[in-house]
PDB file of C-alpha atoms in Angstrom:
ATOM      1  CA  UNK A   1      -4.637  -4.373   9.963  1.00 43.00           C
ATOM      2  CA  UNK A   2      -3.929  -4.203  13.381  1.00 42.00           C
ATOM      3  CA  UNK A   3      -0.411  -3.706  14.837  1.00 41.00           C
ATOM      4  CA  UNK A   4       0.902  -5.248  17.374  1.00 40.00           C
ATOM      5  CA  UNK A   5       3.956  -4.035  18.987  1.00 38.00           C
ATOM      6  CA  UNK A   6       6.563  -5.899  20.063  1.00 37.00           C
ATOM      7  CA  UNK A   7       6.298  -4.528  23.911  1.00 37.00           C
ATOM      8  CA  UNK A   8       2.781  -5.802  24.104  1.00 38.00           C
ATOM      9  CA  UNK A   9       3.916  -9.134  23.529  1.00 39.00           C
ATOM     10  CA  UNK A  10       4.711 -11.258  26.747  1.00 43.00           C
ATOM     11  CA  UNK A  11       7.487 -11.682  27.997  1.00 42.00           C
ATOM     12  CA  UNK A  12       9.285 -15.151  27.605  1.00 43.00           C
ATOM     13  CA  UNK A  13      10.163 -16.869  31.155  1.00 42.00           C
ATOM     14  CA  UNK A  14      13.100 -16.712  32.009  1.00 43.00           C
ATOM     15  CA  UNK A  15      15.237 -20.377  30.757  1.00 40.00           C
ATOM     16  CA  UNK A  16      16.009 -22.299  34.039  1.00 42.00           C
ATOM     17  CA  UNK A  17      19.457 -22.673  34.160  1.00 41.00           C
ATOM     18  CA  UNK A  18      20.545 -26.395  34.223  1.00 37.00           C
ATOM     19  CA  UNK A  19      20.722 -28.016  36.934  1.00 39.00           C
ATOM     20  CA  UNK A  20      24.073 -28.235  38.880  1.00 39.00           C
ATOM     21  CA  UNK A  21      25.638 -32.000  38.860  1.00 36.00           C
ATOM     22  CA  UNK A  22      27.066 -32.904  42.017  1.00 41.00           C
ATOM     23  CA  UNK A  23      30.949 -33.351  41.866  1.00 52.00           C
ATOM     24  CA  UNK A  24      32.505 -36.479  42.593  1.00 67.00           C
ATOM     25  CA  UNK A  25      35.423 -35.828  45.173  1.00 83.00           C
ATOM     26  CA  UNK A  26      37.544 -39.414  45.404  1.00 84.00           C
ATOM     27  CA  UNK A  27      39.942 -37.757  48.041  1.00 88.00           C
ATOM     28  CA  UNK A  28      37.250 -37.367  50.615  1.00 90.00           C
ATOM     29  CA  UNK A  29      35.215 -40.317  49.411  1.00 90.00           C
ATOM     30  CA  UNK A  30      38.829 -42.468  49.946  1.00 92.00           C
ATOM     31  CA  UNK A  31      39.246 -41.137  53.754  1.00 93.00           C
ATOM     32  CA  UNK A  32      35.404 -40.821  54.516  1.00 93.00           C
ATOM     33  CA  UNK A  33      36.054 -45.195  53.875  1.00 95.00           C
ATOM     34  CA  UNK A  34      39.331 -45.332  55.739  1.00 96.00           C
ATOM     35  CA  UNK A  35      38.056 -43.407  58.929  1.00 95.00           C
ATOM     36  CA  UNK A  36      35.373 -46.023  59.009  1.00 96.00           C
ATOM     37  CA  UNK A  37      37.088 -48.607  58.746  1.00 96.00           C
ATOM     38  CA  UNK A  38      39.127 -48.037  61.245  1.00 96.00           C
ATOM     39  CA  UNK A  39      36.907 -48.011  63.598  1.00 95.00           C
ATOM     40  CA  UNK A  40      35.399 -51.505  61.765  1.00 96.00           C
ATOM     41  CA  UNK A  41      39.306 -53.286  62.332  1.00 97.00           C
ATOM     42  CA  UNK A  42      39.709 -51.968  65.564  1.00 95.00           C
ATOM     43  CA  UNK A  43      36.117 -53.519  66.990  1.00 95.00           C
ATOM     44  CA  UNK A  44      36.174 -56.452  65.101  1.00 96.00           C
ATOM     45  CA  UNK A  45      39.756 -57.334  63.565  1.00 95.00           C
ATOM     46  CA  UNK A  46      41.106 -58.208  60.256  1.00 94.00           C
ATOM     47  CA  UNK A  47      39.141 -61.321  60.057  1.00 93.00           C
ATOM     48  CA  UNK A  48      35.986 -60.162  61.857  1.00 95.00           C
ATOM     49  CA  UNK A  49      35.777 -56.471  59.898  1.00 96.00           C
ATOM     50  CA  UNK A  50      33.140 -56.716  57.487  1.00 96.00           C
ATOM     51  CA  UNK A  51      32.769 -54.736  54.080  1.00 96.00           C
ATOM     52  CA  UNK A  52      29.325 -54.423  54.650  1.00 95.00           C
ATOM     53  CA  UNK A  53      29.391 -52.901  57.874  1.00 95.00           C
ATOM     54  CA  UNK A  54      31.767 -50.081  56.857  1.00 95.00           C
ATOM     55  CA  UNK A  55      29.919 -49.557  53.815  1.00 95.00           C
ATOM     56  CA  UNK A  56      26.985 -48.886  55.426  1.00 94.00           C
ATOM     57  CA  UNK A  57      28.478 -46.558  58.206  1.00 89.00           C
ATOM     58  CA  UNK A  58      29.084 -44.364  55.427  1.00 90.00           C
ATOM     59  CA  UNK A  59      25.938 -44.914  53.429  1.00 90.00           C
ATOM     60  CA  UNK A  60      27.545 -46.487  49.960  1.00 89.00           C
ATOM     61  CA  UNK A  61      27.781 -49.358  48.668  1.00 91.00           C
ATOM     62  CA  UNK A  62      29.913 -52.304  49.056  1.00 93.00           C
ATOM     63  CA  UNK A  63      31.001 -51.755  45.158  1.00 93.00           C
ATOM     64  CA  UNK A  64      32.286 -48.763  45.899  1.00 93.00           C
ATOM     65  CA  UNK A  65      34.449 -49.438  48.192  1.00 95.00           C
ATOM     66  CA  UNK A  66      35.861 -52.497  46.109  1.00 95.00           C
ATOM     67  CA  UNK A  67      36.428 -49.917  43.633  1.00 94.00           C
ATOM     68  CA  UNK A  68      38.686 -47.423  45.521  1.00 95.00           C
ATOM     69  CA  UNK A  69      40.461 -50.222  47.531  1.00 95.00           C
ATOM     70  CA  UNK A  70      40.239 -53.203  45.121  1.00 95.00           C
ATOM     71  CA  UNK A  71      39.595 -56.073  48.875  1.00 96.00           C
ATOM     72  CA  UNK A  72      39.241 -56.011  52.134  1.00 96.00           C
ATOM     73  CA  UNK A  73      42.990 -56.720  52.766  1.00 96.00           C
ATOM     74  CA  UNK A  74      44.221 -53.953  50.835  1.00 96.00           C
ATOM     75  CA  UNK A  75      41.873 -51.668  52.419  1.00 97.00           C
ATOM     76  CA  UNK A  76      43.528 -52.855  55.835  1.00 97.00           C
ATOM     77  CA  UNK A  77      46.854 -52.382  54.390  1.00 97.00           C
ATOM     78  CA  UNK A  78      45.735 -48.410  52.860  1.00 96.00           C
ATOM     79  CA  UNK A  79      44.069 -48.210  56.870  1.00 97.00           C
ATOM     80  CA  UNK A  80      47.828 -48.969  58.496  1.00 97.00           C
ATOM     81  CA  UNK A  81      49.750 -46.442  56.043  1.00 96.00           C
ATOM     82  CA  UNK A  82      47.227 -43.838  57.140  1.00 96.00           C
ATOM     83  CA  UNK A  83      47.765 -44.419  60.748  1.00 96.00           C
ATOM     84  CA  UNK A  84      51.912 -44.937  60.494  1.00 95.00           C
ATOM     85  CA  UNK A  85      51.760 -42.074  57.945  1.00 94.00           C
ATOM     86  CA  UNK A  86      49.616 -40.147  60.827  1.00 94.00           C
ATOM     87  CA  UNK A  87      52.336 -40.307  63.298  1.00 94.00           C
ATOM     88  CA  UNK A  88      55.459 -39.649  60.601  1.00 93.00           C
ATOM     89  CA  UNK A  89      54.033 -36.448  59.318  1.00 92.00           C
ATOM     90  CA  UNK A  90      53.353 -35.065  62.382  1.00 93.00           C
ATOM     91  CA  UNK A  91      56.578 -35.914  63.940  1.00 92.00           C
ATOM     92  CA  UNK A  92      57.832 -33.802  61.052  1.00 88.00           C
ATOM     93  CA  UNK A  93      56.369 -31.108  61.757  1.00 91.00           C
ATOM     94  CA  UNK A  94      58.007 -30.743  65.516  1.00 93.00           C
ATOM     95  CA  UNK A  95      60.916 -29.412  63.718  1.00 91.00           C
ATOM     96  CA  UNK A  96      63.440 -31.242  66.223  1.00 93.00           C
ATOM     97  CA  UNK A  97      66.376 -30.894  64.118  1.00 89.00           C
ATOM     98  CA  UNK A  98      65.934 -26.584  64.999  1.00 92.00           C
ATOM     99  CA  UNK A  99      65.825 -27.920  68.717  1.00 96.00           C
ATOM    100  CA  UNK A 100      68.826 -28.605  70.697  1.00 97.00           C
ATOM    101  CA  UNK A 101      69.599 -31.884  71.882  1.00 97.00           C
ATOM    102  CA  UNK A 102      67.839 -32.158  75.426  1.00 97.00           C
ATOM    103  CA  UNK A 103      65.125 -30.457  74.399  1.00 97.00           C
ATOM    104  CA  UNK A 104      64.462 -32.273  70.925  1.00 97.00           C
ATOM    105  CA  UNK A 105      64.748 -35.439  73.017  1.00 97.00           C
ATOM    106  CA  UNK A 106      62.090 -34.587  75.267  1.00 97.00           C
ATOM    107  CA  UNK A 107      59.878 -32.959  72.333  1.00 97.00           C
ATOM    108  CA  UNK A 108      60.085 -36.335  70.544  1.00 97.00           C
ATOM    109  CA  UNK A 109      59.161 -37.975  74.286  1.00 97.00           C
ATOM    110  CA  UNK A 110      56.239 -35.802  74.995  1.00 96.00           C
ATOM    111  CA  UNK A 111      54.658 -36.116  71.683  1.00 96.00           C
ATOM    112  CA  UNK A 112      54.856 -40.170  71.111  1.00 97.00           C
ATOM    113  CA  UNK A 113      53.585 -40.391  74.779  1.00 97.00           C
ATOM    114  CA  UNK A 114      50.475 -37.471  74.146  1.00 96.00           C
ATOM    115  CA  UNK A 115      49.919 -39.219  70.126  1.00 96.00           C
ATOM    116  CA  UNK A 116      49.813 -42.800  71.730  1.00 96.00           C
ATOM    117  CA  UNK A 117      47.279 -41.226  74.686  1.00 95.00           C
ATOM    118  CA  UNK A 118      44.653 -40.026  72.537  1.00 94.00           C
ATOM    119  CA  UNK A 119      44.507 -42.363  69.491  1.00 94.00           C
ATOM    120  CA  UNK A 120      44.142 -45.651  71.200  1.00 94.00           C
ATOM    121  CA  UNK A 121      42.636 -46.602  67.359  1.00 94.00           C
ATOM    122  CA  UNK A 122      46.596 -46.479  65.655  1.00 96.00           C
ATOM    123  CA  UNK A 123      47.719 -48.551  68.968  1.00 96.00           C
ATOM    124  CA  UNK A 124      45.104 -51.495  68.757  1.00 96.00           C
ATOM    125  CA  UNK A 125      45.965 -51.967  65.085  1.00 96.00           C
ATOM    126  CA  UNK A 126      49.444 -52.102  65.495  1.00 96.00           C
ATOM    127  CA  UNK A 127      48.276 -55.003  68.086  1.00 96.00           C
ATOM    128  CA  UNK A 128      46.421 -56.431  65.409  1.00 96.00           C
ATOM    129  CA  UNK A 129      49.125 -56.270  63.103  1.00 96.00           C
ATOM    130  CA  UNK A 130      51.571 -58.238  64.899  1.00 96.00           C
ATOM    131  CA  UNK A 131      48.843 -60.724  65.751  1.00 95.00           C
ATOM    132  CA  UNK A 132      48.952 -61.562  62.104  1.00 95.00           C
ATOM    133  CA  UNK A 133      52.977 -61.316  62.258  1.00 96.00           C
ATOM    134  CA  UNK A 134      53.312 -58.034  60.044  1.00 96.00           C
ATOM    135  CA  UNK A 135      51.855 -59.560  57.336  1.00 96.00           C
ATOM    136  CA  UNK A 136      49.997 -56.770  55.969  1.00 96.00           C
ATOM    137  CA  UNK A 137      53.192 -54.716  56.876  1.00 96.00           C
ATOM    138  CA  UNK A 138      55.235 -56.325  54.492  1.00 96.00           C
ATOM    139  CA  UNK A 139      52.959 -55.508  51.862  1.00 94.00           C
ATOM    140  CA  UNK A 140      53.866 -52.267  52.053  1.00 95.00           C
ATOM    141  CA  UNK A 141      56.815 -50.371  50.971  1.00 93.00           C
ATOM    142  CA  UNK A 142      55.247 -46.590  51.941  1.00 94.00           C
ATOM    143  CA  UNK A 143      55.229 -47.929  55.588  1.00 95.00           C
ATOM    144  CA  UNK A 144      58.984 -48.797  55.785  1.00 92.00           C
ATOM    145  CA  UNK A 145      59.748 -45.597  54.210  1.00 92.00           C
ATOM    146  CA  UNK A 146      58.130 -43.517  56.029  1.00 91.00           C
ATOM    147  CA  UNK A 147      59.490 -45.118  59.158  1.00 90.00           C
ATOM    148  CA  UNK A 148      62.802 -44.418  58.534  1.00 90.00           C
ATOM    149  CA  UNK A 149      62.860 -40.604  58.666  1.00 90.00           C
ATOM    150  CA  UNK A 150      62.022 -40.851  62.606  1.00 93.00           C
ATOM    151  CA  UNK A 151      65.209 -42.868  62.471  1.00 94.00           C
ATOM    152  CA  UNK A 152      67.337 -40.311  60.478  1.00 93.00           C
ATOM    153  CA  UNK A 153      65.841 -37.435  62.363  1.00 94.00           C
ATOM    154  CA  UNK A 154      67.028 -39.181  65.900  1.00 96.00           C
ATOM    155  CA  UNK A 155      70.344 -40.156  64.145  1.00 96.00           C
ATOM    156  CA  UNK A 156      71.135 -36.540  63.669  1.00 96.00           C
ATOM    157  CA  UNK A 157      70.148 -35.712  67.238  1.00 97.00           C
ATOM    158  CA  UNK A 158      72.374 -38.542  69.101  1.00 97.00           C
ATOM    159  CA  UNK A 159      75.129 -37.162  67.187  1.00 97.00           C
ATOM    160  CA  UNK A 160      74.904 -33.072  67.973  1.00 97.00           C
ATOM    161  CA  UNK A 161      74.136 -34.434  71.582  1.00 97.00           C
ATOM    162  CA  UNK A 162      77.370 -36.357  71.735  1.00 97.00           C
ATOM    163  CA  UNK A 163      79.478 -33.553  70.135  1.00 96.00           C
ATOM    164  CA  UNK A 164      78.202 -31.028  72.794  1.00 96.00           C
ATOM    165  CA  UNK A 165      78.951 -33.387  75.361  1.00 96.00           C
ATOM    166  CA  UNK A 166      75.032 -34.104  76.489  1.00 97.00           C
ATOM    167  CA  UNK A 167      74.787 -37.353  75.305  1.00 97.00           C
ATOM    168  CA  UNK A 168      77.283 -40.498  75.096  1.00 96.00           C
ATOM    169  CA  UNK A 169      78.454 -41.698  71.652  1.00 96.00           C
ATOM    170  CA  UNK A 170      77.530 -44.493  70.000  1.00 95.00           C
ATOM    171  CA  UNK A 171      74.009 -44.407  70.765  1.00 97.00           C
ATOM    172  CA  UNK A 172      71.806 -46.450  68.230  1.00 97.00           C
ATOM    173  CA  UNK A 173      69.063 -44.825  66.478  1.00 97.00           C
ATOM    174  CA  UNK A 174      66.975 -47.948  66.595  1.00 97.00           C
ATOM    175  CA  UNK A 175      67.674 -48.548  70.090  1.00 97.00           C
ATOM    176  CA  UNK A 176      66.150 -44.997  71.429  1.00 97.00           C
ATOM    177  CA  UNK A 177      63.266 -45.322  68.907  1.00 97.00           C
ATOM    178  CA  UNK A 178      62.359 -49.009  70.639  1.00 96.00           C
ATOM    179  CA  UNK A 179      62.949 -47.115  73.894  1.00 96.00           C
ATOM    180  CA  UNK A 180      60.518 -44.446  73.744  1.00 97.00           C
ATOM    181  CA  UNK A 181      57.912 -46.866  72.158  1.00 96.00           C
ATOM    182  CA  UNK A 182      57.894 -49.340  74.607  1.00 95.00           C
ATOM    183  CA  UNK A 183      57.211 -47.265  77.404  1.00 94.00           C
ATOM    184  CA  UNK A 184      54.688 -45.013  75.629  1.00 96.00           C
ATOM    185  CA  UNK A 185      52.936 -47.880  73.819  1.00 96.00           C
ATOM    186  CA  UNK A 186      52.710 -50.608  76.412  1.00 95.00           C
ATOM    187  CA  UNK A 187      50.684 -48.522  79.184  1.00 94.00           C
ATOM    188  CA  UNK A 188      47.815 -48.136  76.430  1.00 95.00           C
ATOM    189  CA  UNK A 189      48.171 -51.734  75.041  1.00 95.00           C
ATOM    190  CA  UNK A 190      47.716 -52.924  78.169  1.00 95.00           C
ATOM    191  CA  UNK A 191      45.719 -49.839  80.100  1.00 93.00           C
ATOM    192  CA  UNK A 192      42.448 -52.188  81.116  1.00 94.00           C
ATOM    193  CA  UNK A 193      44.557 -55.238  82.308  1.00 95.00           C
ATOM    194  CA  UNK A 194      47.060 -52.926  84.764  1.00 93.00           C
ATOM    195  CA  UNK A 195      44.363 -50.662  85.474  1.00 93.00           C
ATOM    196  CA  UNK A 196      42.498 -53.918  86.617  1.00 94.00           C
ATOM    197  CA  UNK A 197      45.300 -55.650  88.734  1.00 95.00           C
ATOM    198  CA  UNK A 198      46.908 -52.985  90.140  1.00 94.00           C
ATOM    199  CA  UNK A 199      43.057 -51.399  90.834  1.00 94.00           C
ATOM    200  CA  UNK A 200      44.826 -48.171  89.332  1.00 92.00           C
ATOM    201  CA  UNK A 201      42.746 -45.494  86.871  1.00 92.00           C
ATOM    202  CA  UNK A 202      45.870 -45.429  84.445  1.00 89.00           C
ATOM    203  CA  UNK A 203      43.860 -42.337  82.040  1.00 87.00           C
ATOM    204  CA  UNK A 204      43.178 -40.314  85.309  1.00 91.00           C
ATOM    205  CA  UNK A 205      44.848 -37.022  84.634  1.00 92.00           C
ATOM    206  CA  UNK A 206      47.642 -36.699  87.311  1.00 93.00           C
ATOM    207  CA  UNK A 207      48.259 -40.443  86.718  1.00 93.00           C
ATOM    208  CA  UNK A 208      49.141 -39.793  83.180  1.00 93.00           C
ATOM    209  CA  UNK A 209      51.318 -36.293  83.749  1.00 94.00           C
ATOM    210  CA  UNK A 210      53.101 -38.660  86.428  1.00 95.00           C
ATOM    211  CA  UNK A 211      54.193 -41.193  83.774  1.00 95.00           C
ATOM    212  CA  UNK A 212      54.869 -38.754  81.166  1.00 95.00           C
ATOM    213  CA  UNK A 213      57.113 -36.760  83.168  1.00 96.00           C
ATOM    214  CA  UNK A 214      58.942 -40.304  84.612  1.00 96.00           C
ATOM    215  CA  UNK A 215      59.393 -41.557  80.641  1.00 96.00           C
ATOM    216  CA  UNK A 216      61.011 -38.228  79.944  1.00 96.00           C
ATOM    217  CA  UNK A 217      63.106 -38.667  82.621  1.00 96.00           C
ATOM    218  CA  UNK A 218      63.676 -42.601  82.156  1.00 96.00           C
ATOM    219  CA  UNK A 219      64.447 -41.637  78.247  1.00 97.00           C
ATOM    220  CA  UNK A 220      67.342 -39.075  78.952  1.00 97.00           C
ATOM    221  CA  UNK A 221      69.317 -40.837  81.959  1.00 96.00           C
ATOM    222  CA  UNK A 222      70.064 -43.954  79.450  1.00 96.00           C
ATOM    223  CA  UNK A 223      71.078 -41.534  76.653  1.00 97.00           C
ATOM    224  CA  UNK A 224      73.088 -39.711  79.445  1.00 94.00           C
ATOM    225  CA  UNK A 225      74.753 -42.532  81.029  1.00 69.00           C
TER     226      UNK A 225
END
């Protein structure tokens, strides 16, 4: 009787491992929808902004997006507490309170000017918004939130500046806030109609340092006066 040995035997192939499944990752699935439509409410509006379109910017389906955001409207709602949430966080992390007065004044200047410059996106929905009389505003209670700490963090400035003797008392948080918006807000609001009638190139570079510089200024005479 032959023998046959167990080296002689072949060798089994080797099992093929299974095959990886491809993790789901909501959090980037959620802002991969929000970025695009964003750009879908600024081009179109509330009422022109399709579902369709976004979802096929980002190659899904129109379910899927139902299924993170539930409608249209509260997507548009989740799209503003992105962009307000955007501007909070950041504005956080300028540290003013470690600044002194002056300075955290013309921090808070410089960076609502530069934010409002290069995301023309957050200032065409907030033109949207009030189109539709903060409807979608009221909706949410994250956006009034977070819109008070710029509030409390320019409270505690206005009142170091006025014990040191830079600013004058009795300043209004509120007041400053509206203040530095206006002016920072209204050239990019309304960049193509001045830029048109006054035959000026409002983004042009030494244009734009001109104005910043001015609101800076502007900003710190009134709370000096």
């Amino acid at each position: 009787m032959t023998i046959i040995s167990e080296l002689s035997v072949a060798p089994e192939k080797p099992i093929a491992e299974p095959r990886k499944s491809r993790k789901n990752n909501p959090e980037k699935t959620r802002e991969n929808i929000l970025q695009e439509a964003i750009v879908e409410f600024v081009q179109q509006g509330l009422s022109g902004a399709r579902v369709d379109a976004i979802a096929e910017r980002i190659h899904t389906s129109k379910r899927m997006i139902y299924y993170y955001f539930g409608s249209k409207e509260q997507l548009y709602v989740e799209v503003l507490e992105k962009l307000y949430g955007d501007i909070r966080s950041t504005e956080n992390r300028l540290h003013l309170t470690e600044l002194a007065p002056v300075e955290a004044i013309r921090r808070l200047v410089e960076f609502t000017f530069d934010h409002h410059d290069r995301n023309v996106d957050f200032v065409r929905i907030v033109s949207i918004e009030n189109i539709h009389n903060a409807e979608y505003v009221k909706r949410s209670d994250a956006i009034k939130a977070m819109n008070n700490t710029i509030l409390d963090s320019l409270g505690e400035i206005l009142r170091r500046g006025a014990a040191e003797g830079v600013f004058r008392s009795g300043l209004d948080p509120l007041d400053v806030h509206l203040l530095i918006s206006s002016f920072c807000f209204y050239r990019v609001s309304n960049r193509h109609t001045l830029s048109e009638i006054f035959q000026i190139d409002l983004p042009e570079e030494s244009i734009k340092q001109r104005h910043r510089g001015m609101i800076c200024e502007s900003v710190l005479r009134y709370l000096q006066a």
